[in-house]
Short mmCIF file of C-alpha atoms in Angstrom, two decimals:
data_model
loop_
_atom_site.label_atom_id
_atom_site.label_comp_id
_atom_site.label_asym_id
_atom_site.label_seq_id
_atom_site.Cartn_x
_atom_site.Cartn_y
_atom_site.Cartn_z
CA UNK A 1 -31.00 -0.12 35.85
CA UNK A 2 -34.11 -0.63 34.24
CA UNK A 3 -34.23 -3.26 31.09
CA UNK A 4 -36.25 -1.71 29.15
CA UNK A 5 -34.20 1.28 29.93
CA UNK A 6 -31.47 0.24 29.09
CA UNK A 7 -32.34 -1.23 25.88
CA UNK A 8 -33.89 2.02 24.49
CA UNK A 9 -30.20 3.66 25.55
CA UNK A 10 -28.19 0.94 23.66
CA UNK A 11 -31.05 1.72 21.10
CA UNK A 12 -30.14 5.13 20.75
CA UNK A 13 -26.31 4.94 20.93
CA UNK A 14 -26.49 2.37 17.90
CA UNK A 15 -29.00 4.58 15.93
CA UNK A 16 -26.08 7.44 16.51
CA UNK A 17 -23.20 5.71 15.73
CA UNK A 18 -24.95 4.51 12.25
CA UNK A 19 -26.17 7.95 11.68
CA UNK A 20 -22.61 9.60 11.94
CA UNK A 21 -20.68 6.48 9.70
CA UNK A 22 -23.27 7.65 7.00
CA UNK A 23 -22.69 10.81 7.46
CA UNK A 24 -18.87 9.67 7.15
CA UNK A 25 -19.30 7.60 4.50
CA UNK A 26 -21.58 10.07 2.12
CA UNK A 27 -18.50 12.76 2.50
CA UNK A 28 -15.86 10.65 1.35
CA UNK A 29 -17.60 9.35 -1.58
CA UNK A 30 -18.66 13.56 -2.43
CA UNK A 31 -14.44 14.11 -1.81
CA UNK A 32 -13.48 11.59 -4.05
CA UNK A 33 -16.04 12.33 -6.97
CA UNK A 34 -14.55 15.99 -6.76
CA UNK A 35 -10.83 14.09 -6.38
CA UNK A 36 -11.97 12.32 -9.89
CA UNK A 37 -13.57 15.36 -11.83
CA UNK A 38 -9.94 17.25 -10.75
CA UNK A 39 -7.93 14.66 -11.89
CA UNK A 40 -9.46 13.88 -15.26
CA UNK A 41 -9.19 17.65 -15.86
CA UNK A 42 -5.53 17.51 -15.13
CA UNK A 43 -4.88 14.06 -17.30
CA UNK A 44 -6.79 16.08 -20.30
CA UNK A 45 -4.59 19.24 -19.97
CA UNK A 46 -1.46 17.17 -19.84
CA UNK A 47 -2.63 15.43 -23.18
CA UNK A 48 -3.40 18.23 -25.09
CA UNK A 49 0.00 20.07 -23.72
CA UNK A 50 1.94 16.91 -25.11
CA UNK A 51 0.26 16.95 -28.35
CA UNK A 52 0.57 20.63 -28.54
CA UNK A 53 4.27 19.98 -27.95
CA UNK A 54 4.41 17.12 -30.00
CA UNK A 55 2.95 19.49 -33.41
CA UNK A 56 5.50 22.16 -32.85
CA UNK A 57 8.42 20.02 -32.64
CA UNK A 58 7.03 18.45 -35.78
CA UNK A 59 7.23 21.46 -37.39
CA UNK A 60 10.52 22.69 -36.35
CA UNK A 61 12.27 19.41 -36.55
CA UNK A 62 10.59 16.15 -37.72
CA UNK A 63 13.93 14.35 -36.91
CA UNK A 64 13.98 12.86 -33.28
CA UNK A 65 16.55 14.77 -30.91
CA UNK A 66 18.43 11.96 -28.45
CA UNK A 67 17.88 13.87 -24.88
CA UNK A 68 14.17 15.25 -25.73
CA UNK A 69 11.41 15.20 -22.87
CA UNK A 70 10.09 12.21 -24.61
CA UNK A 71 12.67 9.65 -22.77
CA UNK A 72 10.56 10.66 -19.52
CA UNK A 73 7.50 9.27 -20.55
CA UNK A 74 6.39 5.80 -19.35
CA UNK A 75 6.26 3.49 -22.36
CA UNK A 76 5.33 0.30 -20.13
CA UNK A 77 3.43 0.45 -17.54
CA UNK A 78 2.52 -3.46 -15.71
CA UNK A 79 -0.57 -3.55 -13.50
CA UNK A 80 0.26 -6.84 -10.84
CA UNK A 81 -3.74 -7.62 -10.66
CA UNK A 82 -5.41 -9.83 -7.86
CA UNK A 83 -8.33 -11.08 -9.60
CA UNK A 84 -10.13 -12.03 -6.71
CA UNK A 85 -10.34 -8.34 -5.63
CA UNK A 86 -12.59 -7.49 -8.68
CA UNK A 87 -16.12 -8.66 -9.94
CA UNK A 88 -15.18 -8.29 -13.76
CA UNK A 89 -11.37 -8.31 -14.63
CA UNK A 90 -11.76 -8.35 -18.27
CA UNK A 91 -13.81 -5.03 -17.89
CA UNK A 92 -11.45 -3.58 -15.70
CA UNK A 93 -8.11 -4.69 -17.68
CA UNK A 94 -9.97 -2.71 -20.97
CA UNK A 95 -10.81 0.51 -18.88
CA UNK A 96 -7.35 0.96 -17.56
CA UNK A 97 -5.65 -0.11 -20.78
CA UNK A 98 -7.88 2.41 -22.93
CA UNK A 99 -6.77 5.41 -20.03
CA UNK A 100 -3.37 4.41 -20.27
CA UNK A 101 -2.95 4.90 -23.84
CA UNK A 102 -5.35 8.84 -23.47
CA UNK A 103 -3.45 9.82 -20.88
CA UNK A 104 0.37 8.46 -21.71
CA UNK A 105 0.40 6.77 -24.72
CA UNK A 106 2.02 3.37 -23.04
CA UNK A 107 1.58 -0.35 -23.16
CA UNK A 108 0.03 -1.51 -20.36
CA UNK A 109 0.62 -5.03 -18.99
CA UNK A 110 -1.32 -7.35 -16.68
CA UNK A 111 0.09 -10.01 -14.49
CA UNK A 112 -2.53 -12.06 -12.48
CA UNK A 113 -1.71 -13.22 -8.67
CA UNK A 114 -2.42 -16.46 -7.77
CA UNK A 115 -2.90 -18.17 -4.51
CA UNK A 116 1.04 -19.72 -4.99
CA UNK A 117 2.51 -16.31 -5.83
CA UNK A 118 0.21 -13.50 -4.43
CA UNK A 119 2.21 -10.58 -6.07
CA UNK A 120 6.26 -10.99 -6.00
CA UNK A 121 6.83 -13.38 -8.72
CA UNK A 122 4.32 -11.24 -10.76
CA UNK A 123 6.15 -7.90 -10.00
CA UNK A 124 9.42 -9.78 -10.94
CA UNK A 125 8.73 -10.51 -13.76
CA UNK A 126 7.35 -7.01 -14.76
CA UNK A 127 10.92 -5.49 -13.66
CA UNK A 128 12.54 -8.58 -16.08
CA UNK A 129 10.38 -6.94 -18.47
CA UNK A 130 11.28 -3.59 -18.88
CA UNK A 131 8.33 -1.70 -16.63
CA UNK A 132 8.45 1.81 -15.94
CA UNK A 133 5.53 1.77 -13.44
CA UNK A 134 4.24 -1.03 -11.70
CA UNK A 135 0.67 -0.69 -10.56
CA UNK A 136 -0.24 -3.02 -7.25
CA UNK A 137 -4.28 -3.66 -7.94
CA UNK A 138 -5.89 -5.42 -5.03
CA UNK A 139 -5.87 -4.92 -1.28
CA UNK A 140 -3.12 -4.60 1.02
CA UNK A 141 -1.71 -7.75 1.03
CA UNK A 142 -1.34 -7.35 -3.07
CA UNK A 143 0.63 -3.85 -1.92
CA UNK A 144 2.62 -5.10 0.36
CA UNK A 145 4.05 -8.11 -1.75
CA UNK A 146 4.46 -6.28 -5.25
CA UNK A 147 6.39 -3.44 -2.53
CA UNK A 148 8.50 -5.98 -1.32
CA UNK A 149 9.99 -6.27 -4.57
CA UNK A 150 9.98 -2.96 -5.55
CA UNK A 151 12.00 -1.96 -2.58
CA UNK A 152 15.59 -0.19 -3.42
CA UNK A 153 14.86 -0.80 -6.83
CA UNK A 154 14.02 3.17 -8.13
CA UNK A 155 11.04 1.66 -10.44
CA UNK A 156 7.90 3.78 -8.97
CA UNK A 157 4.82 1.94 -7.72
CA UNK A 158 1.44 3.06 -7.93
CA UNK A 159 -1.76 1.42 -6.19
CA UNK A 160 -5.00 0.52 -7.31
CA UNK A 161 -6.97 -0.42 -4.33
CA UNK A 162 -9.34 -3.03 -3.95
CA UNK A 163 -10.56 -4.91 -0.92
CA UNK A 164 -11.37 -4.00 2.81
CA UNK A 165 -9.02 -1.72 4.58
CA UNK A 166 -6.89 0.01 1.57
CA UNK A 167 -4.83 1.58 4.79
CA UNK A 168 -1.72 2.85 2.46
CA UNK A 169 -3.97 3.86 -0.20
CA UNK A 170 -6.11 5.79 2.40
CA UNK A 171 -3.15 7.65 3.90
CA UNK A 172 -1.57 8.97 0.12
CA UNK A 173 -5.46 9.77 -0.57
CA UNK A 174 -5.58 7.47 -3.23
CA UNK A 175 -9.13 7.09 -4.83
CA UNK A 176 -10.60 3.97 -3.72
CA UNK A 177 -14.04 3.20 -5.01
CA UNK A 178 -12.80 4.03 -9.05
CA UNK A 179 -9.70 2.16 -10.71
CA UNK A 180 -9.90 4.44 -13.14
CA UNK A 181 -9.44 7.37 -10.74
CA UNK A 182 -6.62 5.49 -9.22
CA UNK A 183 -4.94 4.81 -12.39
CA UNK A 184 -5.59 8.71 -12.97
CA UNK A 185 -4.17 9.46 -10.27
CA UNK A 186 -0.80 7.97 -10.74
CA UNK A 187 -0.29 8.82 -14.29
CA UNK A 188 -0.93 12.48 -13.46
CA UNK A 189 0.43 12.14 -9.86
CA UNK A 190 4.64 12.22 -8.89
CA UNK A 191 7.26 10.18 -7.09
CA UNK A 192 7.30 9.87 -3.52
CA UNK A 193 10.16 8.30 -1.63
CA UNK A 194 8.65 6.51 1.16
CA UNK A 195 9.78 4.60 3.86
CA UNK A 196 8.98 0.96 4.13
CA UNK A 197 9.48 -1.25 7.41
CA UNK A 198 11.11 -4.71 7.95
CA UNK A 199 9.87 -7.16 10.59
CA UNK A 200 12.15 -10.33 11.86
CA UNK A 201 10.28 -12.36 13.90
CA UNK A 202 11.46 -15.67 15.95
CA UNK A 203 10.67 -17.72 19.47
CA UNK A 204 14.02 -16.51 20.46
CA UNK A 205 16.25 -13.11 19.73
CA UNK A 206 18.76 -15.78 17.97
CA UNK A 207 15.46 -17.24 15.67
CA UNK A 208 14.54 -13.65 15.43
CA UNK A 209 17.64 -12.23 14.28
CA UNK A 210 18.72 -15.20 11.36
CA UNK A 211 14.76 -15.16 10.01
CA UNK A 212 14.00 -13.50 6.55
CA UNK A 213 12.71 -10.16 6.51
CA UNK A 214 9.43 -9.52 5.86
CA UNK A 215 7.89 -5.71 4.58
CA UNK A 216 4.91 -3.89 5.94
CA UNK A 217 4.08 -0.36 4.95
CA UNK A 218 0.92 0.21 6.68
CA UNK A 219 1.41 -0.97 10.57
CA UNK A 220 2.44 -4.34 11.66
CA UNK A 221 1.53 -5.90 14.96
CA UNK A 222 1.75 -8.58 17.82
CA UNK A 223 -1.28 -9.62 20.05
CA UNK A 224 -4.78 -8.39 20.28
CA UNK A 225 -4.58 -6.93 16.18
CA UNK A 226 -3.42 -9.92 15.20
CA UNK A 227 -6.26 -11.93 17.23
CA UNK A 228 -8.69 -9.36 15.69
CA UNK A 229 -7.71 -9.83 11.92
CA UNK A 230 -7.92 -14.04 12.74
CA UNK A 231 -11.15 -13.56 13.94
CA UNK A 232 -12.55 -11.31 11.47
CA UNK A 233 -14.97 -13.68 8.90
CA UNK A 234 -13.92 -13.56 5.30
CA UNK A 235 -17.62 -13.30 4.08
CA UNK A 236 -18.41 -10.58 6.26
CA UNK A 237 -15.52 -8.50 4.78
CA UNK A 238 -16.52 -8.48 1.61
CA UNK A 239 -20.33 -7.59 2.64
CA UNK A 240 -19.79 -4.88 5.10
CA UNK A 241 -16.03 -4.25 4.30
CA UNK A 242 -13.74 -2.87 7.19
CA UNK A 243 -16.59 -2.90 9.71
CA UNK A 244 -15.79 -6.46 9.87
CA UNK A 245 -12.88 -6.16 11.66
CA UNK A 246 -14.60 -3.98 14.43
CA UNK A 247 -17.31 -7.25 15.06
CA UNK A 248 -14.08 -9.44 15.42
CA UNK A 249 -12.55 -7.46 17.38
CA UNK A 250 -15.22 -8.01 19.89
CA UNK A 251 -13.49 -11.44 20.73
CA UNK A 252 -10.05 -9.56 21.68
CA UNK A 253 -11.59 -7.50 24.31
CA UNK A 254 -11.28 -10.45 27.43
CA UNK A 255 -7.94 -11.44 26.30
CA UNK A 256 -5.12 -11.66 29.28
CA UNK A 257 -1.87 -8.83 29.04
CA UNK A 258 1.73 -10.09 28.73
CA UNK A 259 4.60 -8.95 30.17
CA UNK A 260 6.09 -7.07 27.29
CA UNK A 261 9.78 -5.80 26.62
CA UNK A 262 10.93 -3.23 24.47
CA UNK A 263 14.35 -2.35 23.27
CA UNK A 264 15.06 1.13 21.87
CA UNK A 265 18.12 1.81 19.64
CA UNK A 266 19.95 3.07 22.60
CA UNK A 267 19.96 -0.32 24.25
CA UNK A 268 17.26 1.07 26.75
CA UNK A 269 14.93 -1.58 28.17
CA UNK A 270 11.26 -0.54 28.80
CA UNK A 271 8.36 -2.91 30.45
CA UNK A 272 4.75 -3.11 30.08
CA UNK A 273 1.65 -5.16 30.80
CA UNK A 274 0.41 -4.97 27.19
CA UNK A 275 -2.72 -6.51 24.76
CA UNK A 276 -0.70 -5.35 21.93
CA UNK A 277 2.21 -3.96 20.27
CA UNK A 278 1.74 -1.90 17.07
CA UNK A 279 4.67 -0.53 14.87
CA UNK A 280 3.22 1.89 12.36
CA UNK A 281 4.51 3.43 9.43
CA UNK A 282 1.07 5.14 8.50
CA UNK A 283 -1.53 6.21 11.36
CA UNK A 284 -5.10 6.77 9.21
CA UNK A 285 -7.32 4.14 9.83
CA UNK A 286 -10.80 3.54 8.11
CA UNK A 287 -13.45 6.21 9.41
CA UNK A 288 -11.28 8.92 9.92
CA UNK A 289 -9.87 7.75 12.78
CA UNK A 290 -6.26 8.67 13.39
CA UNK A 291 -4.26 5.76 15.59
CA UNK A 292 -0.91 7.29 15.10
CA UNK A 293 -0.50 10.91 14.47
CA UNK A 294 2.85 10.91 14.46
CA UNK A 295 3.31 8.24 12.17
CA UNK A 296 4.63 9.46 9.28
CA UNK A 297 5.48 7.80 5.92
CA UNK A 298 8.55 9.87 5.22
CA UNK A 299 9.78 11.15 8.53
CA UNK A 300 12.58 7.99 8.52
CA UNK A 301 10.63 6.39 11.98
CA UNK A 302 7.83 4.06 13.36
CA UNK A 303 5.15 5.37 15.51
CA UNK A 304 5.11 2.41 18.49
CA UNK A 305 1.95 1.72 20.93
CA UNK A 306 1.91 -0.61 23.54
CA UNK A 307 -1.44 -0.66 24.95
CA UNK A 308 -2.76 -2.88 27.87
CA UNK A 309 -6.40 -2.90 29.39
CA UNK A 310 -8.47 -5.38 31.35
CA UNK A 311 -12.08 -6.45 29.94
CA UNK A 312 -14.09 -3.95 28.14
CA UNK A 313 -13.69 -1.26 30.58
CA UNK A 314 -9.96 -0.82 29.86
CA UNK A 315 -10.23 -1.36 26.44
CA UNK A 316 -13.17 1.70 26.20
CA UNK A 317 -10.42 3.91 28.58
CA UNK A 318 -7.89 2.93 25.39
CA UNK A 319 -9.82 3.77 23.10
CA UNK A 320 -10.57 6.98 24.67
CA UNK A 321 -7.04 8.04 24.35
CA UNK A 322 -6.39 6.92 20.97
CA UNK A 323 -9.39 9.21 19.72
CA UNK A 324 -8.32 12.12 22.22
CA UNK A 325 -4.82 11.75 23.49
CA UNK A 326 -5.14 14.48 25.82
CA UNK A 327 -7.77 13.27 27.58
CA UNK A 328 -6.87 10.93 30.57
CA UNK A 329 -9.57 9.14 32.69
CA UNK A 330 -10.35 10.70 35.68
CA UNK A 331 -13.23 8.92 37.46
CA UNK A 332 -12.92 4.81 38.39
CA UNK A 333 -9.95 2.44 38.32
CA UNK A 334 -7.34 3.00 36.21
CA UNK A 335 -7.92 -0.71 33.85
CA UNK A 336 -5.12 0.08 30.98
CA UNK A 337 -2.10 1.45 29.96
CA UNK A 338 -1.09 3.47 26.62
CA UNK A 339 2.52 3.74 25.54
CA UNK A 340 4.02 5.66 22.55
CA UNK A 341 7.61 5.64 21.31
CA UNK A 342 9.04 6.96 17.68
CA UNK A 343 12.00 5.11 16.32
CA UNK A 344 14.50 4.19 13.30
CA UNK A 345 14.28 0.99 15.03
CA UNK A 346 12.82 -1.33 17.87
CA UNK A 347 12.97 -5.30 19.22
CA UNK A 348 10.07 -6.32 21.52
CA UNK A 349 10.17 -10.07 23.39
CA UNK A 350 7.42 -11.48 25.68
CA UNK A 351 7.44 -14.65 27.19
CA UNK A 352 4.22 -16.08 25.66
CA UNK A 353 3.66 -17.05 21.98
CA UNK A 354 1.59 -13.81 20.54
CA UNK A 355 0.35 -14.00 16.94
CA UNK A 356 1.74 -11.63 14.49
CA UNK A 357 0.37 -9.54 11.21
CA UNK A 358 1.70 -7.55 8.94
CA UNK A 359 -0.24 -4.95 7.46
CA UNK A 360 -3.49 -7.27 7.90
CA UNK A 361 -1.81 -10.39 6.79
CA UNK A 362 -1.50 -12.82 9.99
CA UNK A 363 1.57 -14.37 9.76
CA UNK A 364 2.71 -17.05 12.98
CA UNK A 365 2.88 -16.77 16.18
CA UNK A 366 6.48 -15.39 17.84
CA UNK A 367 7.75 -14.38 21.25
CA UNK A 368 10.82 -11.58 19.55
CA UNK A 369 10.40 -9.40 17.12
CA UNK A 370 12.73 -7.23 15.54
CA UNK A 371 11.66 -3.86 13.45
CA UNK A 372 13.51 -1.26 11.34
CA UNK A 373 12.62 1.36 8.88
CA UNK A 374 14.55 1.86 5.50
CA UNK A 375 13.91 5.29 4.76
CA UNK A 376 12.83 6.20 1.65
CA UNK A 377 13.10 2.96 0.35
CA UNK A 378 10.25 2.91 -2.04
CA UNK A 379 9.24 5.28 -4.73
CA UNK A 380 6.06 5.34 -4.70
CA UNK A 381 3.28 7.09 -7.51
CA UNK A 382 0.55 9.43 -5.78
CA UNK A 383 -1.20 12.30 -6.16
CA UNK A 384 0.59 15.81 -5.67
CA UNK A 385 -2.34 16.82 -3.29
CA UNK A 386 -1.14 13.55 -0.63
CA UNK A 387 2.35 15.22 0.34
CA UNK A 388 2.30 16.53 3.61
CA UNK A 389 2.38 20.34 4.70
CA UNK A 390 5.74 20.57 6.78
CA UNK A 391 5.78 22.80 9.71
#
C-alpha cells in the first residue's frame, strides 16, 4: 500500500475516533447537568417536607416523642478525603459541609488519607466515632480501602469520585465531575446492598490460601491489565484522564500467553492460553463501553474473562468481541481466544509469575489466585435512578 495512502487512512480513522469521544464526552456532561438540576430539586423538596413536618409537630406536641422519624436522620456524616484527588480541599470541605447541613441538618467530618494509611485507618476511626454515613472522596483506590472497612459492618457508604477511572462510581451513575452533586446524590439517594469480592493471592495454592484477603469492587485482574495499569504514566492520567490507560496499554499488546487454569466451585478444571484473567464485579468501563454485561453488582457472582491473542491482530479480534459478542471473526487466522464464566467463586494458577491489580491498584506479582464474592456485603448510598430494571 501506498504511504501516503496510508497515512491519510490512519488520518481519517484518528480524526473519527476523536470526533465520536467528543461526541461521547459532550453527552455525559449534558446527562449529568440534568442528573444535578434533578437532584437539587429533590434535596429542596425533602427540606421543605422536613421543616413542614418539623412546624406541625411543633404545634401539636413541642415535647420530643422517643420512636419519631427523627432517629432516621443522619446526624454525622464523615467524608474519608484523599487530598491529592482535589485542587482546593479547603473549598471543597466548605461546599460539602454547607450542603450537608441544607439538605440534612448533620455534622459533617473530614478525615485526610495519607500516603501511610490511604483510607482504612481513616474510615476506622469514623466508625469509632459514631458515623452514620461514610463518604469515600477520591478515586478508586480511596473506594476500595474505606469499603474494605465498611464491609459487614451495616454503616452505608457513599462515594465522591475523584481521579481517572471512577469505575464503581460510573456503574451506580454517580455524578462525577461535581462533589456537590455526588454528595447530593447520596443524601437524597438509598441503601444498596452490594456485593463486594475478596482476592487471595500466593506463588503456590498453600501461599494463596493462608494470605490476607484483599477487596475489590470494581474488577480485579492478573496479566495484561495489570501490565497496562504499570505502564500507564502518572502525569498523563491526570492530563488526559482514563485515556491514559488506553496509550499504556499499547505496551501489553506483544506480550506472550500463559497456560492458564481455572477452577470452578464444582471442582471442574478448565485450560486456556490466556493474556489475562479478569474477575469483575461491575462491567461499565469509561466510554460507554460495556466489558462484562453480565456482571452484576447484586446478582451474588463474578463475571470471569480469560482472553488470549497473539500481537495486535488477536488483540483487535478480542476486542471485537468484547464490543459485539455475537460477532465472531470469520475471515484470516483465528489469533485469540475469549472465555466467559459467572461464579460465587473461582481459583486460577499459571505457571509463570503474572502481576496482579485490584480495581486499578497493582499489587505483586502471583502464580494462584483465589476469588469469592460476599453477597451483599456492603451497603452502599446511591441514587434511586442506579438500581437495575429486573427482568
Amino acid at each position: 500500500m501506498d504511504l501516503t495512502l496510508l497515512l491519510s487512512i490512519v488520518s481519517v480513522l484518528t480524526t473519527v475516533i476523536t470526533i465520536a469521544l467528543l461526541v461521547m464526552v459532550l453527552r455525559r456532561l449534558g446527562r449529568h447537568r440534568r442528573e444535578l438540576t434533578a437532584l437539587r430539586t429533590a434535596a429542596e423538596d425533602r427540606s421543605a417536607r422536613r421543616r413542614a413536618g418539623s412546624d406541625a409537630d411543633d404545634a401539636r406536641d413541642p415535647a420530643p416523642v422517643a420512636g419519631s422519624g427523627d432517629d432516621d436522620r443522619l446526624h454525622r456524616i464523615a467524608v474519608v478525603l484523599n487530598p491529592s484527588k482535589f485542587a482546593e480541599t479547603e473549598s471543597i470541605r466548605q461546599r460539602l459541609s454547607e450542603l450537608v447541613e441544607r439538605i440534612e441538618g448533620a455534622e459533617t467530618v473530614f478525615y485526610e488519607t495519607t500516603i501511610d494509611d490511604p483510607g482504612q485507618g481513616q474510615a476506622e476511626q469514623a466508625l469509632r466515632e459514631g458515623a452514620d454515613l461514610v463518604m469515600a472522596a477520591g478515586g478508586d483506590g480511596t473506594v476500595r480501602m474505606v469499603a474494605s472497612v465498611l464491609a459487614g459492618t451495616g454503616v452505608p457508604m457513599g462515594i465522591i469520585p475523584a481521579g481517572t477511572g471512577n469505575l464503581l462510581a460510573r456503574n451506580v451513575e454517580v455524578p462525577l465531575e461535581d462533589p456537590g452533586a455526588a454528595m447530593t446524590a447520596a443524601l437524597t439517594g438509598e441503601d444498596r446492598q452490594v456485593d463486594v469480592g475478596w482476592l487471595r493471592t500466593g506463588d503456590s495454592p498453600a501461599a494463596a490460601l493462608s494470605a490476607p484477603r484483599q477487596i475489590f469492587l470494581v474488577i480485579a485482574g492478573f496479566g495484561a491489565d495489570a501490565e497496562m495499569i504499570g505502564y500507564t504514566v502518572p502525569r498523563l492520567k491526570k492530563r488526559i484522564g482514563w485515556i491514559a490507560y488506553v496509550l499504556g496499554g499499547v505496551r501489553t499488546l506483544l506480550g506472550r500467553s500463559v497456560d492458564v487454569v481455572v477452577q470452578l466451585p464444582d471442582e471442574s478444571q478448565h485450560a486456556h492460553k490466556a493474556r489475562t484473567v479478569l474477575l469483575g464485579n461491575v462491567g461499565r468501563l469509561p466510554g460507554g463501553l460495556v466489558l462484562m454485561p453480565d456482571a452484576t453488582i447484586d446478582n451474588g457472582r463474578l463475571e470471569v474473562v480469560v482472553a488470549g491473542w497473539r500481537g495486535a491482530a488477536g488483540f483487535s479480534q478480542v476486542a471485537t468481541q468484547v464490543i459485539n459478542p455475537r460477532l465472531k471473526p470469520r475471515f484470516g487466522p483465528r489469533l485469540s481466544t475469549l472465555e466467559r464464566y459467572l461464579t460465587p467463586g473461582i481459583r486460577v494458577a499459571t505457571a509463570k509469575a503474572q502481576p496482579v491489580q485490584l480495581d486499578g491498584d497493582t499489587d505483586v506479582e502471583a502464580t494462584h489466585m483465589i476469588a469469592t464474592v460476599e453477597s451483599g456485603g456492603l451497603r452502599l448510598r446511591a441514587p434511586v435512578s442506579s438500581r437495575p430494571t429486573r427482568q
